[in-house]
CSV table of C-alpha atoms in Angstrom, one decimal:
chain,number,residue,atom,x,y,z
A,66,ALA,CA,128.8,110.9,180.6
A,67,GLN,CA,125.8,110.6,182.8
A,68,SER,CA,126.1,109.9,186.5
A,69,VAL,CA,124.3,109.8,189.7
A,70,ALA,CA,125.7,110.4,193.2
A,71,GLN,CA,124.3,109.5,196.5
A,72,PRO,CA,126.7,111.1,198.9
A,73,GLU,CA,125.6,109.3,202.0
A,74,ASP,CA,126.1,105.6,202.5
A,75,GLN,CA,123.8,105.6,205.5
A,76,VAL,CA,121.2,108.0,206.9
A,77,ASN,CA,120.0,107.6,210.5
A,78,VAL,CA,116.8,109.2,211.7
A,79,ALA,CA,114.4,108.8,214.7
A,80,GLU,CA,110.9,107.6,214.1
A,81,GLY,CA,108.6,110.6,213.6
A,82,ASN,CA,111.3,112.9,212.4
A,83,PRO,CA,111.6,114.2,208.9
A,84,LEU,CA,114.0,112.4,206.6
A,85,THR,CA,116.1,113.4,203.6
A,86,VAL,CA,118.1,111.1,201.3
A,87,LYS,CA,120.3,113.0,198.9
A,88,CYS,CA,120.9,112.5,195.2
A,89,THR,CA,122.7,114.6,192.7
A,90,TYR,CA,123.0,113.9,189.0
A,91,SER,CA,124.9,114.8,185.9
A,92,VAL,CA,123.3,114.3,182.5
A,93,SER,CA,123.2,116.1,179.1
A,94,GLY,CA,119.8,117.3,178.2
A,95,ASN,CA,116.7,117.0,180.3
A,96,PRO,CA,116.9,114.4,183.1
A,97,TYR,CA,114.4,111.7,183.9
A,98,LEU,CA,114.9,111.0,187.6
A,99,PHE,CA,113.7,108.1,189.7
A,100,TRP,CA,113.8,106.8,193.2
A,101,TYR,CA,113.6,103.0,194.0
A,102,VAL,CA,113.5,101.3,197.3
A,103,GLN,CA,114.8,97.8,198.2
A,104,TYR,CA,113.7,96.0,201.3
A,105,PRO,CA,116.0,93.2,202.7
A,106,ASN,CA,116.3,90.2,200.4
A,107,ARG,CA,113.8,91.7,197.9
A,108,GLY,CA,114.0,93.3,194.5
A,109,LEU,CA,113.8,97.1,193.9
A,110,GLN,CA,110.4,98.8,193.9
A,111,PHE,CA,109.5,102.0,192.2
A,112,LEU,CA,108.8,105.0,194.5
A,113,LEU,CA,108.4,108.0,192.3
A,114,LYS,CA,109.8,109.8,189.2
A,115,TYR,CA,110.3,113.2,187.7
A,116,ILE,CA,109.8,113.7,184.0
A,117,THR,CA,108.6,117.3,183.6
A,118,GLY,CA,106.3,119.8,185.3
A,119,ASP,CA,106.0,120.5,189.0
A,120,ASN,CA,109.4,120.3,190.8
A,121,LEU,CA,107.8,118.5,193.8
A,122,VAL,CA,106.9,115.0,193.0
A,123,LYS,CA,104.8,112.8,195.3
A,124,GLY,CA,105.1,109.0,195.4
A,125,SER,CA,104.3,105.9,197.3
A,126,TYR,CA,104.3,105.5,201.1
A,127,GLY,CA,104.2,109.2,201.7
A,128,PHE,CA,107.5,109.9,200.0
A,129,GLU,CA,108.2,113.0,197.9
A,130,ALA,CA,111.2,114.3,196.0
A,131,GLU,CA,112.2,117.8,194.9
A,132,PHE,CA,113.8,118.4,191.6
A,133,ASN,CA,116.2,121.3,191.6
A,134,LYS,CA,117.7,122.0,188.2
A,135,SER,CA,120.2,124.7,189.3
A,136,GLN,CA,121.7,122.4,192.0
A,137,THR,CA,121.2,119.2,189.8
A,138,SER,CA,119.6,117.5,192.7
A,139,PHE,CA,116.7,115.2,193.3
A,140,HIS,CA,116.5,114.6,197.1
A,141,LEU,CA,114.0,112.2,198.6
A,142,LYS,CA,112.0,113.4,201.6
A,143,LYS,CA,109.3,112.3,204.0
A,144,PRO,CA,107.8,114.5,206.7
A,145,SER,CA,107.6,111.8,209.4
A,146,ALA,CA,109.7,108.6,209.2
A,147,LEU,CA,108.5,105.2,210.1
A,148,VAL,CA,110.6,102.2,211.3
A,149,SER,CA,109.2,100.3,208.3
A,150,ASP,CA,110.8,102.9,206.0
A,151,SER,CA,114.2,101.3,206.9
A,152,ALA,CA,115.6,100.0,203.6
A,153,LEU,CA,118.1,100.7,200.8
A,154,TYR,CA,117.2,103.6,198.5
A,155,PHE,CA,118.5,104.1,195.0
A,156,CYS,CA,118.4,107.2,192.8
A,157,ALA,CA,118.5,106.7,189.1
A,158,VAL,CA,118.6,108.8,186.0
A,159,SER,CA,117.5,107.9,182.5
A,160,HIS,CA,119.3,108.9,179.3
A,161,ALA,CA,119.5,107.9,175.7
A,162,SER,CA,122.4,106.0,174.3
A,163,GLY,CA,122.3,105.1,170.6
A,164,GLY,CA,118.5,105.0,170.7
A,165,SER,CA,118.4,102.6,173.6
A,166,TYR,CA,117.1,103.2,177.1
A,167,ILE,CA,120.0,103.1,179.6
A,168,PRO,CA,119.3,104.0,183.2
A,169,THR,CA,122.1,104.8,185.6
A,170,PHE,CA,121.8,104.0,189.3
A,171,GLY,CA,123.5,105.5,192.3
A,172,ARG,CA,125.3,103.3,194.8
A,173,GLY,CA,122.4,103.4,197.2
A,174,THR,CA,121.8,104.9,200.6
A,175,SER,CA,120.8,102.7,203.6
A,176,LEU,CA,118.1,104.4,205.6
A,177,ILE,CA,117.8,103.4,209.2
A,178,VAL,CA,114.9,104.6,211.2
A,179,HIS,CA,115.3,104.2,215.0
A,180,PRO,CA,112.2,103.6,217.2
B,116,ASN,CA,100.1,89.7,188.2
B,117,ALA,CA,103.4,87.8,188.3
B,118,GLY,CA,105.5,90.7,186.9
B,119,VAL,CA,109.2,89.7,186.6
B,120,THR,CA,110.0,86.2,187.8
B,121,GLN,CA,113.5,85.0,188.4
B,122,THR,CA,114.8,81.5,189.2
B,123,PRO,CA,116.6,80.1,191.1
B,124,LYS,CA,116.5,82.3,194.2
B,125,PHE,CA,119.7,80.8,195.6
B,126,GLN,CA,122.5,78.9,193.9
B,127,VAL,CA,126.0,77.7,194.9
B,128,LEU,CA,128.4,76.9,192.1
B,129,LYS,CA,131.9,75.6,192.0
B,130,THR,CA,134.5,77.5,190.0
B,131,GLY,CA,134.4,76.6,186.4
B,132,GLN,CA,130.8,75.4,186.4
B,133,SER,CA,128.2,76.9,184.1
B,134,MET,CA,124.6,77.8,184.8
B,135,THR,CA,121.6,79.8,183.6
B,136,LEU,CA,119.6,82.3,185.5
B,137,GLN,CA,116.1,82.3,184.2
B,138,CYS,CA,114.0,85.4,183.8
B,139,ALA,CA,110.4,85.8,182.5
B,140,GLN,CA,108.0,88.7,182.4
B,141,ASP,CA,104.3,88.6,181.7
B,142,MET,CA,103.8,92.4,181.0
B,143,ASN,CA,104.6,92.2,177.3
B,144,HIS,CA,107.6,94.6,177.9
B,145,GLU,CA,110.0,95.2,175.0
B,146,TYR,CA,113.0,96.1,177.1
B,147,MET,CA,114.7,93.6,179.5
B,148,SER,CA,118.0,93.8,181.4
B,149,TRP,CA,120.2,92.1,183.9
B,150,TYR,CA,122.0,93.8,186.7
B,151,ARG,CA,124.3,92.6,189.4
B,152,GLN,CA,124.4,94.2,192.9
B,153,ASP,CA,127.5,94.2,195.0
B,154,PRO,CA,128.1,96.0,198.3
B,155,GLY,CA,129.1,99.6,197.8
B,156,MET,CA,128.8,99.3,194.0
B,157,GLY,CA,125.1,99.7,193.5
B,158,LEU,CA,123.5,98.2,190.5
B,159,ARG,CA,125.7,97.5,187.4
B,160,LEU,CA,124.2,96.7,184.0
B,161,ILE,CA,125.4,93.3,182.6
B,162,HIS,CA,123.4,93.0,179.4
B,163,TYR,CA,120.2,94.3,178.0
B,164,SER,CA,117.7,93.7,175.2
B,165,VAL,CA,115.4,96.1,173.4
B,166,GLY,CA,113.3,93.4,171.8
B,167,ALA,CA,113.2,89.7,170.7
B,168,GLY,CA,116.4,88.8,168.8
B,169,ILE,CA,118.3,92.0,169.9
B,170,THR,CA,120.8,92.1,172.8
B,171,ASP,CA,123.6,94.4,173.7
B,172,GLN,CA,126.3,94.7,176.4
B,173,GLY,CA,126.1,96.8,179.4
B,174,GLU,CA,128.8,98.0,181.8
B,175,VAL,CA,130.1,94.6,183.0
B,176,PRO,CA,129.3,91.9,180.3
B,177,ASN,CA,132.4,89.7,180.6
B,178,GLY,CA,131.7,86.1,181.6
B,179,TYR,CA,128.0,86.4,180.8
B,180,ASN,CA,125.9,85.6,177.8
B,181,VAL,CA,122.3,86.4,177.0
B,182,SER,CA,119.7,85.6,174.4
B,183,ARG,CA,116.2,86.9,173.7
B,184,SER,CA,114.3,84.4,171.6
B,185,THR,CA,110.9,85.5,172.9
B,186,THR,CA,109.5,88.8,174.3
B,187,GLU,CA,108.8,87.1,177.6
B,188,ASP,CA,112.2,85.4,178.4
B,189,PHE,CA,115.7,86.7,178.9
B,190,PRO,CA,118.0,84.1,180.4
B,191,LEU,CA,121.5,85.0,181.7
B,192,ARG,CA,124.2,82.4,181.2
B,193,LEU,CA,127.4,82.1,183.2
B,194,LEU,CA,129.9,80.4,181.0
B,195,SER,CA,132.6,79.4,183.5
B,196,ALA,CA,131.8,80.6,187.0
B,197,ALA,CA,134.4,82.5,188.9
B,198,PRO,CA,134.4,83.7,192.5
B,199,SER,CA,134.2,87.3,191.3
B,200,GLN,CA,130.8,86.5,190.0
B,201,THR,CA,129.5,85.9,193.5
B,202,SER,CA,126.7,88.5,193.6
B,203,VAL,CA,123.0,89.2,193.7
B,204,TYR,CA,121.5,89.3,190.2
B,205,PHE,CA,118.4,91.2,189.2
B,206,CYS,CA,116.4,90.9,186.1
B,207,ALA,CA,114.3,93.9,185.1
B,208,SER,CA,111.9,95.0,182.4
B,209,THR,CA,110.3,98.2,181.2
B,210,GLN,CA,107.6,98.8,178.6
B,211,ASP,CA,109.8,100.2,175.8
B,212,ARG,CA,112.6,102.7,175.1
B,213,GLY,CA,110.7,105.6,176.6
B,214,LEU,CA,113.0,107.4,179.0
B,215,GLY,CA,110.3,108.0,181.6
B,216,ASN,CA,109.2,104.4,181.9
B,217,THR,CA,109.2,102.7,185.3
B,218,ILE,CA,111.5,99.7,185.7
B,219,TYR,CA,110.1,96.5,187.2
B,220,PHE,CA,112.5,94.2,189.0
B,221,GLY,CA,112.5,90.6,189.8
B,222,GLU,CA,113.1,89.4,193.4
B,223,GLY,CA,116.7,88.6,192.8
B,224,SER,CA,119.0,85.6,192.5
B,225,TRP,CA,121.7,85.1,195.1
B,226,LEU,CA,124.7,83.4,193.6
B,227,THR,CA,127.8,82.1,195.4
B,228,VAL,CA,130.8,80.8,193.5
B,229,VAL,CA,133.2,78.7,195.6
């Protein structure tokens, strides 16, 4: 069975400090990993994804994520947090089931950036 | 670009009523899906479709029906609303079955069943 874990319900960080939102996964075969962001009362928006190649993936709004195969992790990072980064962040993994595309999402991590 | 459009944005239903959440996408995507989002539960897949005329159940299909008569539209029907169906519903689409494809989400439909 494939699964995604986001071990922190909430992450608090001061503006200007680096931030990390954690994600670990379990999947058979090669993982396709994603991060999405949800601002209040909005739908989810794509941030970045890892398919293959360089383990450090750069995405929108200055975010990046590091794929670590040995630790089965895909943590989201940003060198300097902004108050406007406050949102709900979802990690997701894609896998194949009967030939169909079935993504699995984590439960989400609420990021709060304090001024 | 409109992307994925959901209606209505907000809805209050009485227990036992039925309703349809509408979803349309203008990106010619093959794959469409419906999720519900509940506090602490993340996103759970209700139903999905890999193309017109083809639908399948996700993780939490009970109490919901879907159909896919066209590539663009994927409505979600609540047959007899229950308070447990109070949730935020998201329609989503992606280009095809490729595992690396980005998912595009609608803005959400907030449903309250009283």
